[in-house]
XYZ file of C-alpha atoms in Angstrom:
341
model
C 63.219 -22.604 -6.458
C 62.145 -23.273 -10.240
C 64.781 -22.431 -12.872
C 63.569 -20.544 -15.743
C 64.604 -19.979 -18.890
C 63.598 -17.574 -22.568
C 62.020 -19.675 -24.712
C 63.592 -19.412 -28.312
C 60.869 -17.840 -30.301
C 59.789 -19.530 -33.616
C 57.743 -17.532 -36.076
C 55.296 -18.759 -37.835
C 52.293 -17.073 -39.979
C 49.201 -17.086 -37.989
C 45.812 -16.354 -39.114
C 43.944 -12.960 -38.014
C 41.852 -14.450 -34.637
C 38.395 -12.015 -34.928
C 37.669 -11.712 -31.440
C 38.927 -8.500 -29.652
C 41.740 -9.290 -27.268
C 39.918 -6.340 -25.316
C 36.605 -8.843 -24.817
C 38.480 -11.991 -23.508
C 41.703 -13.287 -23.213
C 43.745 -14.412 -26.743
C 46.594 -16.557 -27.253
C 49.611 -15.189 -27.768
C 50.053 -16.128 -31.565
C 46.604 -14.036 -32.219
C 47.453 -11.149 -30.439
C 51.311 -10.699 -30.812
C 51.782 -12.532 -34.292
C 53.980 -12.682 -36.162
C 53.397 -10.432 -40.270
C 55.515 -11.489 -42.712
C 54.473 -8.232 -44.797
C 55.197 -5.536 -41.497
C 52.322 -4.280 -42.760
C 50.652 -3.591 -39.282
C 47.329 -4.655 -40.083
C 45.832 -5.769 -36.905
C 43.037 -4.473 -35.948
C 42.683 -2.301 -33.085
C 39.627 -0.997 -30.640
C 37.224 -3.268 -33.366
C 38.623 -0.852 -36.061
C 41.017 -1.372 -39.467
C 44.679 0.515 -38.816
C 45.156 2.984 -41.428
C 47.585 5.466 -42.599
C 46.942 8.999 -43.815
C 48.449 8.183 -47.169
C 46.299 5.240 -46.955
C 43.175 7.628 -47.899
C 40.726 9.397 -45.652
C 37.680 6.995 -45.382
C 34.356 8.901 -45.285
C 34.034 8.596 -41.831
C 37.844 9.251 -39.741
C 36.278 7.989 -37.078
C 35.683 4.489 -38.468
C 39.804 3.821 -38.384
C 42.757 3.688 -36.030
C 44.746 6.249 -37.202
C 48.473 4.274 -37.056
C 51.316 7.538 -36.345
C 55.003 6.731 -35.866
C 56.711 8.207 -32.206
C 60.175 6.679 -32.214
C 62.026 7.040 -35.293
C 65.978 6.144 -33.868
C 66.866 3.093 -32.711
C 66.858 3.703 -28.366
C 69.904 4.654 -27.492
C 69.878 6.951 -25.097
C 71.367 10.324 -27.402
C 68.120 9.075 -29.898
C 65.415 8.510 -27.847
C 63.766 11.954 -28.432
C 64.282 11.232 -32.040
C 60.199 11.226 -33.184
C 57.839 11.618 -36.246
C 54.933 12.141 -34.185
C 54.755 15.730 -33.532
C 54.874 15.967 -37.659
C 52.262 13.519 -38.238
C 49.928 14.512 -35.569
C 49.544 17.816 -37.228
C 49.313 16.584 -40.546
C 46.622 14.157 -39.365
C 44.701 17.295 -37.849
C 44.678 19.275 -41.088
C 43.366 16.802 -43.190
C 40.876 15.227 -40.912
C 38.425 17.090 -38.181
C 40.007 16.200 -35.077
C 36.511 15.720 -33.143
C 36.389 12.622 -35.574
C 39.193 11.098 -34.687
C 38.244 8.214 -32.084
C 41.711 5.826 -31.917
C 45.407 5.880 -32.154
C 48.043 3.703 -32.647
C 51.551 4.461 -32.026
C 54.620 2.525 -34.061
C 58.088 3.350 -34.382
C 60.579 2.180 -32.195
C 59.010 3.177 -28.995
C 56.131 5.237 -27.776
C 58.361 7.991 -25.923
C 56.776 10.953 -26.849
C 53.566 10.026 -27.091
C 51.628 10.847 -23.821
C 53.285 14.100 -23.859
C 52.285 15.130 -27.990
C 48.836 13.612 -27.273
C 48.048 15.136 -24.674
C 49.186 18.651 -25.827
C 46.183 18.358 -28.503
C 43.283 17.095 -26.145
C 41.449 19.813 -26.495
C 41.210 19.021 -29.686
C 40.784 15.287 -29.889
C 37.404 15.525 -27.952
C 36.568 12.417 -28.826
C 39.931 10.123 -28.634
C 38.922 6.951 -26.824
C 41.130 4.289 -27.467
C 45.423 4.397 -27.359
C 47.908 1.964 -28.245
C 51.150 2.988 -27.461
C 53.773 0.618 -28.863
C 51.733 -0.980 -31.665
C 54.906 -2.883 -33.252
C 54.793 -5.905 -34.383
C 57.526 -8.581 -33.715
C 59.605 -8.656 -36.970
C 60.207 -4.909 -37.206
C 60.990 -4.633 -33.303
C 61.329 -6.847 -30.685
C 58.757 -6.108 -27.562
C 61.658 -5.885 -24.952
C 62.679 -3.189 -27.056
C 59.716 -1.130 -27.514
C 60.559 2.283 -25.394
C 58.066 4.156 -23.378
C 58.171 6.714 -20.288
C 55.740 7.990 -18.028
C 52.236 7.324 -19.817
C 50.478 9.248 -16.672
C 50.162 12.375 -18.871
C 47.726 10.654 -21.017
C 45.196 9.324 -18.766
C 45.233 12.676 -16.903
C 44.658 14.555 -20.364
C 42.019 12.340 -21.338
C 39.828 11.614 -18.333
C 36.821 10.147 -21.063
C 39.638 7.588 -22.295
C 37.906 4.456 -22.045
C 40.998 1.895 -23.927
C 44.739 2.083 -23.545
C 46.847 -0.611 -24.383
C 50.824 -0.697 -24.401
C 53.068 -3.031 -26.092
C 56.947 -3.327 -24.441
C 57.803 -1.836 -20.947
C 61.481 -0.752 -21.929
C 61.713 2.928 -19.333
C 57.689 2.545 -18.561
C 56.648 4.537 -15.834
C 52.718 5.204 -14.513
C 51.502 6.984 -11.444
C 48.550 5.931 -9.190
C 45.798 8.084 -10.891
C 41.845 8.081 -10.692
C 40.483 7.546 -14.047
C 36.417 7.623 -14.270
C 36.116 5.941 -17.814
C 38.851 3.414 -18.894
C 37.079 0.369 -19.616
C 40.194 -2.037 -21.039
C 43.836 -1.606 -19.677
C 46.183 -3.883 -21.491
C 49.893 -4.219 -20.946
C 51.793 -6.608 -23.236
C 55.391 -7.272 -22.323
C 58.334 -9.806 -22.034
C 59.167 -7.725 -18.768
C 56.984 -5.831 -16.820
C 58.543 -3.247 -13.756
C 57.061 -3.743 -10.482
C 56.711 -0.377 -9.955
C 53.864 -0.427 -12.490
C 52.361 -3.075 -11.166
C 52.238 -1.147 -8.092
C 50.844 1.656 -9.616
C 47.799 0.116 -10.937
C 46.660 -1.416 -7.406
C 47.164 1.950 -6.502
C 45.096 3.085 -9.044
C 40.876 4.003 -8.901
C 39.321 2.614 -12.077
C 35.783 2.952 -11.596
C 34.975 1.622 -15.035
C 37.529 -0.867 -15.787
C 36.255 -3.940 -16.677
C 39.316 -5.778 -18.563
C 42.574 -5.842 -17.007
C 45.727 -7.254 -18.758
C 49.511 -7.594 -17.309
C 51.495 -9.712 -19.206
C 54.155 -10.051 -16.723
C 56.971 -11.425 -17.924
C 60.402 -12.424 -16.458
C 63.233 -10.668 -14.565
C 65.980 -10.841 -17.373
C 63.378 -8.222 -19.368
C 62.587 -6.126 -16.402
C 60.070 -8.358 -15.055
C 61.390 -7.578 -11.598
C 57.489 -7.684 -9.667
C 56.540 -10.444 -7.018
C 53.199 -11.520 -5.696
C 52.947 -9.148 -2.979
C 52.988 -6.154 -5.938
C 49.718 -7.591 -7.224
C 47.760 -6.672 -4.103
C 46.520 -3.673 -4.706
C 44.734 -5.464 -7.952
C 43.546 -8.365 -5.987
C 41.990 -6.441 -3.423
C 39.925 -5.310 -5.844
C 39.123 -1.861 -3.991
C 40.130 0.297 -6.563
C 38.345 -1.697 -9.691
C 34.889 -2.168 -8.767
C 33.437 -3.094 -12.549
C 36.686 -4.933 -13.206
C 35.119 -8.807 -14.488
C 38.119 -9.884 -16.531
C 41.799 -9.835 -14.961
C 44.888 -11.158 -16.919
C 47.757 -12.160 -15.125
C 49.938 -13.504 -17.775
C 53.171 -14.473 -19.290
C 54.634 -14.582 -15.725
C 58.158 -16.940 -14.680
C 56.372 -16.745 -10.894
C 53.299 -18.135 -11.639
C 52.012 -20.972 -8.859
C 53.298 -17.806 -6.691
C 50.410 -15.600 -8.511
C 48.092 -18.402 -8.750
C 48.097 -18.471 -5.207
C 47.613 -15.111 -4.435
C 44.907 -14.888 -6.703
C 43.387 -18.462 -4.992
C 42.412 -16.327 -1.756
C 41.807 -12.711 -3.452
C 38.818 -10.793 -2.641
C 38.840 -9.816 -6.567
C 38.344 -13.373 -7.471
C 34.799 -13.937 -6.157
C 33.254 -11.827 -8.710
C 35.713 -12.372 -11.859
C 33.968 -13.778 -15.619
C 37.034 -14.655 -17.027
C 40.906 -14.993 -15.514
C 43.594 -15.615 -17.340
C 47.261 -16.967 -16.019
C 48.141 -18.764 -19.548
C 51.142 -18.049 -21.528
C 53.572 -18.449 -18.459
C 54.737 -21.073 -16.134
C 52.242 -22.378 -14.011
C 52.862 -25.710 -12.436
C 51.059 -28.072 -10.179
C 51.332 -26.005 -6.901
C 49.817 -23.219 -8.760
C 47.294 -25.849 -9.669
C 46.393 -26.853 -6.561
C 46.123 -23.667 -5.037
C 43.633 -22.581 -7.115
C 41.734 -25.767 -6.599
C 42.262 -25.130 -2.667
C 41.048 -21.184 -3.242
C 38.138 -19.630 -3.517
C 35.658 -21.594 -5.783
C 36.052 -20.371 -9.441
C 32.705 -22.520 -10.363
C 31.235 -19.040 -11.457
C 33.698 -18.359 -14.083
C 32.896 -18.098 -17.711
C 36.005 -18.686 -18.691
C 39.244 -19.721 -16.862
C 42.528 -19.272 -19.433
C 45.500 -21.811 -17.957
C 47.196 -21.822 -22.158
C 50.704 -23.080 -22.356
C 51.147 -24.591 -18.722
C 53.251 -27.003 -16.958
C 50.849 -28.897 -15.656
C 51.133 -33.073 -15.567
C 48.438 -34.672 -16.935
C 46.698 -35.910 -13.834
C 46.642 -32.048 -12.546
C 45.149 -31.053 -15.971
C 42.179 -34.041 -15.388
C 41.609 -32.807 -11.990
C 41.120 -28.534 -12.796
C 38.734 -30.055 -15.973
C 36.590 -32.441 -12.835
C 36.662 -29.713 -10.557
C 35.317 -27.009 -13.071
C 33.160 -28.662 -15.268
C 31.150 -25.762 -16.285
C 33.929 -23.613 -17.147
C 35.307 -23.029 -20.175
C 38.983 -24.001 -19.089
C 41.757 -23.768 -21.700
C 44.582 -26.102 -21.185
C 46.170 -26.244 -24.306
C 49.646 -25.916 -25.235
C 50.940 -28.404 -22.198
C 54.548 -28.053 -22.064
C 57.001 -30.293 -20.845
C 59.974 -29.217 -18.069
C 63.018 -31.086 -19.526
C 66.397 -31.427 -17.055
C 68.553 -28.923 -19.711
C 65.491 -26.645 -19.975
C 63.519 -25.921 -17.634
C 59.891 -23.807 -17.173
C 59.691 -20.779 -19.870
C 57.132 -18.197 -20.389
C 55.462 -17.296 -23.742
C 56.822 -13.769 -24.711
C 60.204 -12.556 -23.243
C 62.491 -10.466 -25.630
């Protein structure tokens, strides 16, 4: 069995990437980069994150409206410690609530947050976008980001057509039937099995982006192959036409589950960068289903040898196929993923 191990992380300023990590599939230093201000001012949903001190622009519904959940530090005596219940209402005085279209959650977890948003959806009849966890890495670390059940929200807001969720620290989900969720996105150094489970379980009509970032077992990364089958089957996500299985220590294992999946036949773009896929990952896909039809096939920061790399580009010459960020296994260290604590 490969040995893996957390990469040390090295921070360096990166410049904003303009695409929407909700339209393809971005490298980890454009989506999870690192601020040196902590000023939070990613964009999210195609909108600029704003305070409410910030000013009220003359449309509310041309922001992300950026509210703070978690205020102590996760322990487990602190962990109802919040702001948002405070700020929500504040928000909702000043603005008209049918105007408010996104919003991002920061603190030091998400907690509360399905539970406080969904207590006011009859009033946000228009939310359609959620980031819960929208920390970036210098304030708090992503294996630290604390969530619980995030159920509540989809089932409050059944015309929610974005929800993304950054950290996986206590995440729980449900098997629901959502009609309009368009882009599901789960960032995470670690992500529980269980909710892996959950989402094959899950009926997504509309879902056309799908993002796990898997992650390894030290963070709570405890999910295996098998737990993606409910995804690769693809019964429950008939629209789906971009799946990201990423950041994962068991890659080749996913690679080759994905290789024979029903799903993959009628993918535009897959992505299983940022983790540790080797040759036998490789070579399964090459031995799968044809991926000829893909747009776009996203292999970033790999462990492939350089022969393996020249045969995916032969094989798939009119895909878009990004290979960068080649890493080497070295005897003291071996394959590492991306994004861990």
């Amino acid at each position: 069995m490969d040995e893996f191990y957390d990469d040390e992380e090295h921070y360096e300023e990166t410049p904003a990437d303009p695409r929407d990590p909700g339209d393809t599939f971005l490298p980890e230093e454009a989506v999870y980069r690192f601020d040196p201000a902590g000023m939070h001012r990613e964009r999210f949903a195609g909108l600029p994150v704003r305070r409410l001190y910030e000013g009220i622009p003359g449309r509310p519904d041309q922001v992300a409206w950026l509210l703070t959940d978690g205020t102590g530090f996760g322990f487990e005596d602190d962990k109802d410690d919040t702001a948002l219940a405070g700020e929500l209402d504040h928000l909702l005085r000043r603005v008209n609530p049918a105007q408010v279209t996104a919003i991002a959650v920061t603190g030091h977890g998400a907690v509360n947050a399905p539970r406080l948003l969904a207590r006011h959806a009859r009033r946000l009849t228009r939310l359609r976008s959620v980031f819960l966890g929208f920390i970036e890495r210098e304030y708090w670390e992503i294996s630290w980001i604390r969530h619980g059940d995030i159920t509540p929200l989809l089932e409050a807001y059944p015309r929610l057509e974005r929800l993304e969720v950054r950290g996986s620290k206590g995440l729980e989900l449900r098997p629901v039937t959502h009609e309009h969720l368009r882009v599901l996105r789960f960032e995470s150094g670690g992500l529980p099995g269980a909710v892996v489970r959950a989402v094959g379980a899950s009926t997504f009509p509309a879902l056309e982006h799908l993002e796990l970032w898997l992650g390894v077992e030290n963070y709570g990364g405890d999910s295996t192959a098998a737990d993606l089958d409910g995804i690769l089957s693809g019964t429950g996500l008939p629209a789906l036409r971009r799946l990201g299985l990423r950041d994962g220590e068991r890659q080749d294992d996913v690679a080759a589950a994905v290789a024979v999946a029903p799903v993959t036949g009628r993918l535009e773009e897959l992505s299983l960068g940022m983790g540790a896929l080797g040759d036998r990952g490789a070579e399964a896909l090459l031995s799968g289903r044809p991926l000829t039809h893909l747009r776009v096939l996203d292999l970033r920061h790999h462990f492939l040898s350089d022969a393996m790399v020249l045969r995916v580009l032969d094989a798939l010459p009119g895909v878009a196929v990004d290979l960068d960020e080649q890493q080497r296994a070295e005897e003291d260290r071996r394959r590492y993923v991306a994004v861990t604590e």
